[in-house]
Amino acid sequence: MERTFLMVKPDGVQRNLIGSIVQRFEDKGYQLVAAKLMTIEQSLAETHYEEHKERPFYNELVSFITSGPVFAMVWEGEGAIAGAREMMGATNPQEASPGTIRGDFGQQVSKNIIHGSDSPESAAREIGLFFDEKELVSYDKSISEWL
Ligand code: RTP
Ligand code: MG
């Protein structure tokens, strides 16, 4: 079972999209492993976006992601890393298909609502940056018991 790190960015939190976004991943059948509302410190933002350090939008990116609370999550599921990226849509909401999160909710590349890990390596790295091992909750869903 694969785990991925997903995060509702400050624009998504401000626009009350946490619930809609969580709903999509639950509907897909992925399982929530961890979640928290938090404000990202400068140093964590710089580390998280290290790969973009030389890009012209790096400063804007770091300043945006630290500008207000984010909703950080770990989700688990078969093929969840690539699957969640598909559900997010293209980086630029102008190019993201309808039906995707960015396609349905976004307009600007710098305010594209959600972050998702792009590979198994970045998923492991980002989960470790944002969560302690003890915050990751593994459990079996025996749904019939509750119905
Ligand atoms: P993310 O890391 O947030 O999940 O997005 P991504 O993989 O689809 O895109 P990535 O290439 O990793 O870029 C990280 C974030 O930088 C912002 N960006 N701005 N102004 C620009 O041209 C530009 N290009 C990228 C986006 O907010 C993107 O999510
Ligand atoms: Mg990325």
Coordinates of N, CA, C and O and ligand atoms in Angstrom, one line a residue:
M1 N 0.9 -1.2 0.0 CA 0.0 0.0 0.0 C 0.9 1.2 0.0 O 1.8 1.3 0.8
E2 N 0.5 2.2 -0.9 CA 1.4 3.4 -1.0 C 0.9 4.6 -0.2 O -0.3 4.7 -0.1
R3 N 1.8 5.4 0.3 CA 1.4 6.6 1.0 C 1.9 7.8 0.3 O 3.0 7.8 -0.3
T4 N 1.0 8.9 0.3 CA 1.4 10.1 -0.3 C 1.1 11.3 0.6 O 0.3 11.2 1.5
F5 N 1.9 12.4 0.4 CA 1.7 13.6 1.2 C 0.9 14.6 0.3 O 1.3 14.9 -0.8
L6 N -0.2 15.0 0.9 CA -1.0 16.0 0.2 C -1.3 17.2 1.1 O -1.3 17.0 2.3
M7 N -1.4 18.4 0.5 CA -1.6 19.5 1.4 C -2.5 20.6 0.7 O -2.2 21.0 -0.4
V8 N -3.6 20.9 1.4 CA -4.4 22.1 0.9 C -3.6 23.3 1.2 O -3.2 23.6 2.4
K9 N -3.3 24.1 0.2 CA -2.5 25.3 0.3 C -3.3 26.4 1.0 O -4.5 26.3 1.1
P10 N -2.6 27.5 1.3 CA -3.4 28.6 2.0 C -4.6 29.1 1.2 O -5.6 29.5 1.9
D11 N -4.5 29.1 -0.1 CA -5.7 29.6 -0.8 C -6.9 28.7 -0.7 O -8.0 29.1 -0.5
G12 N -6.6 27.4 -0.6 CA -7.7 26.4 -0.5 C -8.3 26.5 0.9 O -9.5 26.3 1.1
V13 N -7.5 26.7 1.9 CA -8.0 26.9 3.3 C -8.9 28.1 3.4 O -10.0 28.1 3.9
Q14 N -8.3 29.2 2.8 CA -9.1 30.5 2.9 C -10.4 30.4 2.1 O -11.4 31.0 2.5
R15 N -10.5 29.5 1.1 CA -11.7 29.4 0.3 C -12.6 28.3 0.8 O -13.6 27.9 0.1
N16 N -12.3 27.8 2.0 CA -13.2 26.7 2.6 C -13.3 25.4 1.8 O -14.3 24.8 1.7
L17 N -12.1 25.1 1.1 CA -12.2 23.9 0.3 C -11.6 22.6 0.9 O -11.6 21.6 0.3
I18 N -11.3 22.7 2.2 CA -10.7 21.5 2.9 C -11.7 20.3 2.8 O -11.3 19.2 2.4
G19 N -12.9 20.6 3.1 CA -13.9 19.5 3.2 C -14.2 18.9 1.8 O -14.2 17.7 1.7
S20 N -14.3 19.7 0.8 CA -14.5 19.2 -0.6 C -13.3 18.4 -1.0 O -13.5 17.4 -1.7
I21 N -12.1 18.8 -0.7 CA -10.9 18.1 -1.1 C -10.8 16.8 -0.4 O -10.6 15.7 -1.0
V22 N -11.0 16.8 0.9 CA -10.9 15.5 1.7 C -12.0 14.6 1.1 O -11.7 13.4 1.0
Q23 N -13.2 15.1 0.8 CA -14.3 14.2 0.3 C -13.8 13.5 -0.9 O -14.1 12.3 -1.1
R24 N -13.1 14.2 -1.8 CA -12.7 13.5 -3.1 C -11.8 12.3 -2.9 O -11.9 11.3 -3.5
F25 N -10.9 12.5 -1.9 CA -9.9 11.4 -1.7 C -10.6 10.3 -0.9 O -10.3 9.1 -1.2
E26 N -11.6 10.6 0.0 CA -12.3 9.5 0.6 C -13.2 8.8 -0.4 O -13.2 7.6 -0.4
D27 N -13.8 9.5 -1.3 CA -14.7 8.9 -2.3 C -13.9 8.0 -3.2 O -14.3 6.9 -3.6
K28 N -12.6 8.4 -3.5 CA -11.8 7.5 -4.3 C -11.5 6.2 -3.6 O -11.2 5.2 -4.2
G29 N -11.6 6.2 -2.3 CA -11.3 5.0 -1.5 C -9.9 5.0 -0.8 O -9.5 4.0 -0.2
Y30 N -9.2 6.1 -0.9 CA -8.0 6.2 -0.2 C -8.3 6.4 1.3 O -9.3 6.9 1.7
Q31 N -7.3 6.0 2.1 CA -7.5 6.0 3.6 C -6.7 7.1 4.2 O -5.5 7.2 3.9
L32 N -7.3 7.9 5.0 CA -6.6 9.0 5.7 C -5.7 8.4 6.8 O -6.1 7.7 7.7
V33 N -4.4 8.8 6.8 CA -3.4 8.2 7.7 C -3.0 9.3 8.7 O -2.7 9.0 9.9
A34 N -3.1 10.6 8.3 CA -2.7 11.7 9.2 C -3.2 13.0 8.6 O -3.3 13.1 7.4
A35 N -3.5 14.0 9.5 CA -3.9 15.3 9.0 C -3.8 16.3 10.1 O -4.0 16.0 11.2
K36 N -3.4 17.5 9.7 CA -3.3 18.6 10.6 C -3.4 20.0 10.0 O -2.8 20.1 8.9
L37 N -4.0 20.9 10.6 CA -4.0 22.3 10.2 C -2.8 22.9 10.9 O -2.6 22.8 12.1
M38 N -2.0 23.6 10.1 CA -0.7 24.1 10.6 C -0.3 25.3 9.8 O -0.7 25.5 8.7
T39 N 0.6 26.2 10.4 CA 1.2 27.2 9.6 C 2.7 26.8 9.4 O 3.4 26.5 10.4
I40 N 3.1 26.9 8.2 CA 4.4 26.4 7.9 C 5.5 27.5 8.2 O 5.3 28.6 7.8
E41 N 6.5 27.1 8.9 CA 7.6 28.0 9.2 C 8.5 28.2 7.9 O 8.6 27.3 7.1
Q42 N 9.1 29.3 7.9 CA 10.0 29.7 6.8 C 11.0 28.5 6.4 O 11.2 28.1 5.3
S43 N 11.6 28.0 7.5 CA 12.7 27.0 7.2 C 12.1 25.7 6.7 O 12.7 25.0 5.8
L44 N 10.9 25.3 7.1 CA 10.3 24.1 6.6 C 9.8 24.3 5.1 O 10.0 23.5 4.2
A45 N 9.3 25.5 4.8 CA 8.9 25.9 3.5 C 10.1 25.8 2.5 O 10.1 25.3 1.4
E46 N 11.3 26.4 3.0 CA 12.5 26.4 2.1 C 12.9 24.9 1.9 O 13.3 24.6 0.8
T47 N 12.9 24.1 2.9 CA 13.3 22.7 2.7 C 12.3 22.0 1.8 O 12.7 21.2 0.9
H48 N 11.0 22.2 2.0 CA 10.0 21.5 1.3 C 10.2 21.8 -0.2 O 10.0 20.9 -1.1
Y49 N 10.4 23.1 -0.5 CA 10.5 23.5 -1.9 C 11.9 23.6 -2.5 O 12.2 24.3 -3.5
E50 N 12.9 23.0 -1.8 CA 14.3 23.0 -2.1 C 14.6 22.8 -3.6 O 15.4 23.4 -4.2
E51 N 13.8 21.8 -4.2 CA 14.1 21.5 -5.6 C 13.8 22.7 -6.6 O 14.3 22.7 -7.7
H52 N 13.1 23.7 -6.1 CA 12.7 24.8 -6.9 C 13.6 26.1 -6.6 O 13.3 27.2 -7.1
K53 N 14.6 25.9 -5.8 CA 15.4 27.0 -5.3 C 15.9 27.9 -6.4 O 16.0 29.2 -6.2
E54 N 16.3 27.4 -7.6 CA 16.8 28.2 -8.6 C 15.7 28.8 -9.5 O 16.0 29.6 -10.5
R55 N 14.5 28.4 -9.3 CA 13.4 28.9 -10.2 C 13.0 30.3 -9.9 O 13.1 30.7 -8.7
P56 N 12.6 31.1 -10.9 CA 12.3 32.5 -10.7 C 11.1 32.7 -9.7 O 11.0 33.7 -9.0
F57 N 10.2 31.6 -9.5 CA 9.1 31.8 -8.7 C 9.3 31.3 -7.2 O 8.4 31.3 -6.4
Y58 N 10.6 30.9 -6.9 CA 10.8 30.3 -5.6 C 10.5 31.2 -4.4 O 9.8 30.7 -3.5
N59 N 10.9 32.4 -4.5 CA 10.6 33.3 -3.3 C 9.1 33.5 -3.1 O 8.6 33.5 -2.0
E60 N 8.4 33.7 -4.3 CA 7.0 33.9 -4.2 C 6.3 32.6 -3.6 O 5.3 32.7 -2.9
L61 N 6.8 31.4 -4.0 CA 6.3 30.2 -3.6 C 6.4 30.0 -2.1 O 5.5 29.7 -1.4
V62 N 7.6 30.3 -1.6 CA 7.9 30.2 -0.1 C 7.0 31.2 0.6 O 6.4 30.9 1.7
S63 N 7.0 32.4 0.1 CA 6.2 33.4 0.8 C 4.7 33.1 0.8 O 4.0 33.2 1.8
F64 N 4.2 32.5 -0.3 CA 2.8 32.1 -0.3 C 2.5 31.0 0.6 O 1.5 31.0 1.3
I65 N 3.3 30.0 0.6 CA 3.0 28.8 1.4 C 3.1 29.0 2.9 O 2.5 28.3 3.7
T66 N 3.8 30.1 3.3 CA 3.9 30.5 4.7 C 2.9 31.6 5.1 O 2.9 32.1 6.2
S67 N 2.1 32.0 4.1 CA 1.2 33.2 4.3 C 0.0 32.9 5.2 O -0.7 33.9 5.6
G68 N -0.4 31.7 5.4 CA -1.6 31.3 6.2 C -1.6 29.8 6.4 O -0.8 29.1 5.8
P69 N -2.5 29.4 7.2 CA -2.6 27.9 7.5 C -2.8 27.1 6.3 O -3.4 27.5 5.3
V70 N -2.2 25.9 6.3 CA -2.3 24.8 5.3 C -2.9 23.6 6.0 O -2.9 23.5 7.3
F71 N -3.5 22.7 5.3 CA -4.0 21.5 5.8 C -3.2 20.3 5.3 O -3.3 19.9 4.1
A72 N -2.3 19.8 6.1 CA -1.3 18.8 5.7 C -1.9 17.4 5.9 O -2.5 17.2 7.0
M73 N -1.7 16.5 5.0 CA -2.4 15.2 5.1 C -1.5 14.1 4.6 O -0.7 14.3 3.6
V74 N -1.6 12.9 5.1 CA -1.1 11.7 4.5 C -2.2 10.8 4.1 O -3.1 10.5 4.9
W75 N -2.2 10.3 2.9 CA -3.2 9.4 2.4 C -2.6 8.1 1.9 O -1.5 8.1 1.4
E76 N -3.3 7.0 2.1 CA -2.8 5.7 1.7 C -3.7 5.0 0.7 O -5.0 5.1 0.8
G77 N -3.2 4.3 -0.3 CA -4.0 3.6 -1.2 C -3.2 3.0 -2.3 O -2.0 3.4 -2.5
E78 N -3.8 2.1 -3.1 CA -3.0 1.5 -4.2 C -2.7 2.6 -5.2 O -3.7 3.2 -5.7
G79 N -1.5 2.8 -5.5 CA -1.1 3.8 -6.5 C -1.5 5.2 -6.1 O -1.8 6.0 -7.0
A80 N -1.5 5.5 -4.8 CA -2.0 6.7 -4.3 C -1.2 7.9 -4.8 O -1.7 9.0 -4.9
I81 N 0.1 7.8 -5.0 CA 0.9 8.9 -5.4 C 0.5 9.4 -6.7 O 0.2 10.6 -6.9
A82 N 0.5 8.6 -7.7 CA 0.2 9.0 -9.1 C -1.3 9.3 -9.2 O -1.8 10.2 -9.8
G83 N -2.1 8.5 -8.5 CA -3.6 8.6 -8.5 C -4.0 10.0 -8.0 O -4.9 10.7 -8.5
A84 N -3.4 10.4 -6.8 CA -3.8 11.7 -6.3 C -3.3 12.8 -7.2 O -4.0 13.8 -7.4
R85 N -2.2 12.7 -7.9 CA -1.7 13.7 -8.8 C -2.7 13.8 -10.0 O -3.0 14.9 -10.4
E86 N -3.2 12.7 -10.4 CA -4.3 12.7 -11.5 C -5.5 13.5 -11.0 O -6.1 14.3 -11.8
M87 N -5.9 13.2 -9.8 CA -7.1 13.9 -9.2 C -6.8 15.4 -9.0 O -7.8 16.2 -9.1
M88 N -5.6 15.8 -8.8 CA -5.2 17.2 -8.6 C -5.3 18.0 -10.0 O -5.6 19.1 -10.0
G89 N -4.9 17.3 -11.0 CA -4.8 18.0 -12.3 C -3.5 18.7 -12.6 O -2.6 18.7 -11.7
A90 N -3.4 19.3 -13.7 CA -2.1 20.0 -14.2 C -1.8 21.1 -13.2 O -2.7 21.7 -12.6
T91 N -0.5 21.4 -13.1 CA 0.0 22.4 -12.2 C -0.7 23.7 -12.4 O -1.0 24.4 -11.4
N92 N -0.8 24.1 -13.7 CA -1.5 25.3 -14.0 C -3.0 25.1 -14.1 O -3.5 24.4 -15.0
P93 N -3.8 25.6 -13.2 CA -5.3 25.4 -13.3 C -5.9 25.7 -14.6 O -6.9 25.2 -15.0
Q94 N -5.3 26.7 -15.4 CA -5.8 27.0 -16.7 C -5.7 25.8 -17.7 O -6.4 25.7 -18.7
E95 N -4.7 24.9 -17.3 CA -4.5 23.7 -18.2 C -5.1 22.4 -17.6 O -5.1 21.4 -18.2
A96 N -5.6 22.5 -16.3 CA -6.1 21.3 -15.6 C -7.6 21.0 -16.1 O -8.4 21.9 -16.3
S97 N -7.8 19.7 -16.4 CA -9.1 19.3 -16.9 C -10.2 19.5 -15.9 O -10.0 19.4 -14.7
P98 N -11.4 19.8 -16.4 CA -12.6 19.8 -15.5 C -12.7 18.4 -14.8 O -12.4 17.4 -15.4
G99 N -13.1 18.4 -13.6 CA -13.2 17.1 -12.9 C -12.0 16.9 -12.0 O -12.1 16.2 -11.0
T100 N -10.9 17.7 -12.2 CA -9.8 17.6 -11.3 C -9.9 18.8 -10.3 O -10.7 19.7 -10.5
I101 N -9.2 18.7 -9.2 CA -9.3 19.7 -8.2 C -8.9 21.1 -8.7 O -9.6 22.0 -8.5
R102 N -7.7 21.1 -9.3 CA -7.3 22.4 -9.9 C -8.1 22.9 -11.0 O -8.4 24.1 -11.2
G103 N -8.6 22.0 -11.8 CA -9.5 22.3 -12.9 C -10.8 22.9 -12.5 O -11.4 23.8 -13.0
D104 N -11.3 22.3 -11.4 CA -12.6 22.7 -10.9 C -12.6 24.0 -10.0 O -13.5 24.7 -9.9
F105 N -11.5 24.1 -9.2 CA -11.4 25.1 -8.2 C -10.4 26.3 -8.4 O -10.5 27.3 -7.7
G106 N -9.5 26.1 -9.4 CA -8.4 27.1 -9.5 C -8.4 27.9 -10.7 O -9.1 27.6 -11.7
Q107 N -7.6 29.0 -10.7 CA -7.5 29.9 -11.9 C -6.0 30.2 -12.1 O -5.6 30.3 -13.3
Q108 N -5.2 30.3 -11.0 CA -3.8 30.8 -11.2 C -2.8 29.8 -10.8 O -3.0 29.1 -9.8
V109 N -1.7 29.7 -11.5 CA -0.6 28.7 -11.2 C 0.0 28.9 -9.8 O 0.3 28.0 -9.1
S110 N 0.0 30.2 -9.4 CA 0.6 30.5 -8.1 C -0.3 30.2 -6.9 O 0.1 30.2 -5.8
K111 N -1.6 30.0 -7.3 CA -2.6 29.7 -6.2 C -3.4 28.5 -6.7 O -4.6 28.6 -7.1
N112 N -2.7 27.4 -6.7 CA -3.3 26.2 -7.3 C -3.8 25.2 -6.3 O -3.9 24.0 -6.6
I113 N -4.1 25.7 -5.1 CA -5.0 25.0 -4.1 C -4.4 23.8 -3.4 O -4.7 23.6 -2.2
I114 N -3.7 22.9 -4.1 CA -3.2 21.7 -3.5 C -1.8 21.3 -3.9 O -1.4 21.6 -5.0
H115 N -1.1 20.7 -3.0 CA 0.2 20.1 -3.3 C 0.1 18.6 -3.1 O -0.6 18.2 -2.3
G116 N 0.8 17.9 -4.0 CA 0.9 16.5 -3.9 C 2.3 16.0 -4.2 O 2.9 16.5 -5.2
S117 N 2.7 15.0 -3.5 CA 4.0 14.4 -3.8 C 4.1 13.8 -5.2 O 3.1 13.3 -5.7
D118 N 5.2 14.0 -5.9 CA 5.3 13.6 -7.3 C 6.0 12.3 -7.5 O 6.1 11.8 -8.7
S119 N 6.5 11.6 -6.5 CA 7.2 10.3 -6.7 C 7.3 9.6 -5.3 O 7.1 10.2 -4.3
P120 N 7.6 8.3 -5.3 CA 7.7 7.6 -4.0 C 8.8 8.3 -3.1 O 8.7 8.4 -1.9
E121 N 9.9 8.8 -3.8 CA 11.0 9.4 -3.0 C 10.5 10.7 -2.4 O 10.8 11.0 -1.2
S122 N 9.8 11.5 -3.2 CA 9.3 12.8 -2.6 C 8.2 12.5 -1.5 O 8.1 13.2 -0.5
A123 N 7.4 11.5 -1.7 CA 6.4 11.2 -0.7 C 7.0 10.8 0.6 O 6.7 11.4 1.7
A124 N 8.0 10.0 0.6 CA 8.7 9.6 1.8 C 9.4 10.8 2.5 O 9.3 11.0 3.7
R125 N 10.0 11.6 1.7 CA 10.7 12.8 2.2 C 9.7 13.8 2.8 O 9.9 14.3 3.9
E126 N 8.6 14.0 2.1 CA 7.6 15.0 2.5 C 6.8 14.6 3.8 O 6.6 15.3 4.7
I127 N 6.5 13.3 3.8 CA 5.8 12.7 5.0 C 6.7 12.9 6.2 O 6.3 13.4 7.3
G128 N 8.0 12.6 6.0 CA 9.0 12.8 7.1 C 9.2 14.2 7.6 O 9.4 14.5 8.7
L129 N 9.1 15.1 6.6 CA 9.2 16.6 6.9 C 8.0 17.1 7.7 O 8.2 17.9 8.6
F130 N 6.9 16.6 7.4 CA 5.7 17.2 8.0 C 5.1 16.4 9.2 O 4.4 17.0 10.0
F131 N 5.4 15.2 9.3 CA 4.8 14.3 10.4 C 5.8 13.5 11.1 O 6.8 13.0 10.5
D132 N 5.6 13.3 12.4 CA 6.3 12.4 13.2 C 5.7 11.0 12.9 O 4.5 10.9 12.7
E133 N 6.6 10.0 13.1 CA 6.2 8.6 12.9 C 4.9 8.3 13.7 O 4.0 7.7 13.2
K134 N 4.9 8.8 14.9 CA 3.7 8.5 15.8 C 2.4 9.2 15.4 O 1.4 8.8 15.9
E135 N 2.5 10.1 14.5 CA 1.3 10.8 14.0 C 0.6 10.0 12.9 O -0.5 10.3 12.5
L136 N 1.3 9.0 12.4 CA 0.8 8.3 11.2 C 0.0 7.1 11.8 O 0.5 6.3 12.5
V137 N -1.3 7.1 11.4 CA -2.2 6.1 12.0 C -2.6 5.0 11.0 O -3.1 5.2 10.0
S138 N -2.2 3.8 11.4 CA -2.5 2.6 10.5 C -3.7 1.9 11.2 O -3.7 1.6 12.4
Y139 N -4.7 1.6 10.4 CA -5.9 0.9 11.0 C -6.6 0.2 9.8 O -6.6 0.6 8.7
D140 N -7.3 -0.9 10.2 CA -8.1 -1.6 9.2 C -9.5 -1.1 9.3 O -10.1 -0.8 10.4
K141 N -10.1 -1.0 8.1 CA -11.5 -0.6 8.1 C -12.4 -1.8 7.9 O -12.3 -2.5 6.9
S142 N -13.1 -2.1 8.9 CA -14.1 -3.2 8.8 C -15.5 -2.6 8.8 O -16.2 -2.6 9.8
I143 N -15.8 -2.1 7.6 CA -17.0 -1.2 7.5 C -18.3 -1.9 7.9 O -19.2 -1.3 8.4
S144 N -18.4 -3.2 7.6 CA -19.7 -3.9 7.8 C -20.1 -3.8 9.3 O -21.3 -3.8 9.7
E145 N -19.1 -3.8 10.2 CA -19.4 -3.7 11.6 C -20.2 -2.5 12.0 O -20.9 -2.4 13.0
W146 N -20.0 -1.4 11.2 CA -20.6 -0.1 11.6 C -21.9 0.2 10.8 O -22.5 1.3 11.0
L147 N -22.3 -0.7 10.0 CA -23.6 -0.5 9.2 C -24.7 -1.3 9.7 O -24.5 -2.3 10.3
Ligands
RTP1 P1 3.1 20.9 -6.2 O1 4.5 20.6 -6.0 O2 2.6 22.2 -5.5 O3 2.2 19.7 -6.0 O4 2.8 21.3 -7.7 P2 3.4 20.6 -9.0 O5 4.3 19.4 -8.6 O6 2.3 20.4 -9.9 O7 4.3 21.7 -9.6 P3 5.9 22.1 -9.3 O8 6.6 22.1 -10.6 O9 6.4 21.2 -8.2 O10 5.8 23.6 -8.8 C1 5.5 23.8 -7.4 C2 4.6 25.0 -7.3 O11 5.2 26.2 -7.8 C3 4.2 27.0 -8.3 N1 4.6 27.4 -9.7 N2 4.5 28.6 -10.1 N3 4.8 31.0 -11.6 C4 5.1 29.8 -12.2 O12 5.3 29.7 -13.3 C5 5.0 28.6 -11.3 N4 5.3 27.4 -11.7 C6 5.0 26.6 -10.6 C7 2.9 26.2 -8.4 O13 2.1 26.7 -7.3 C8 3.3 24.8 -8.2 O14 2.3 24.1 -7.5
MG2 MG 5.8 19.5 -7.2

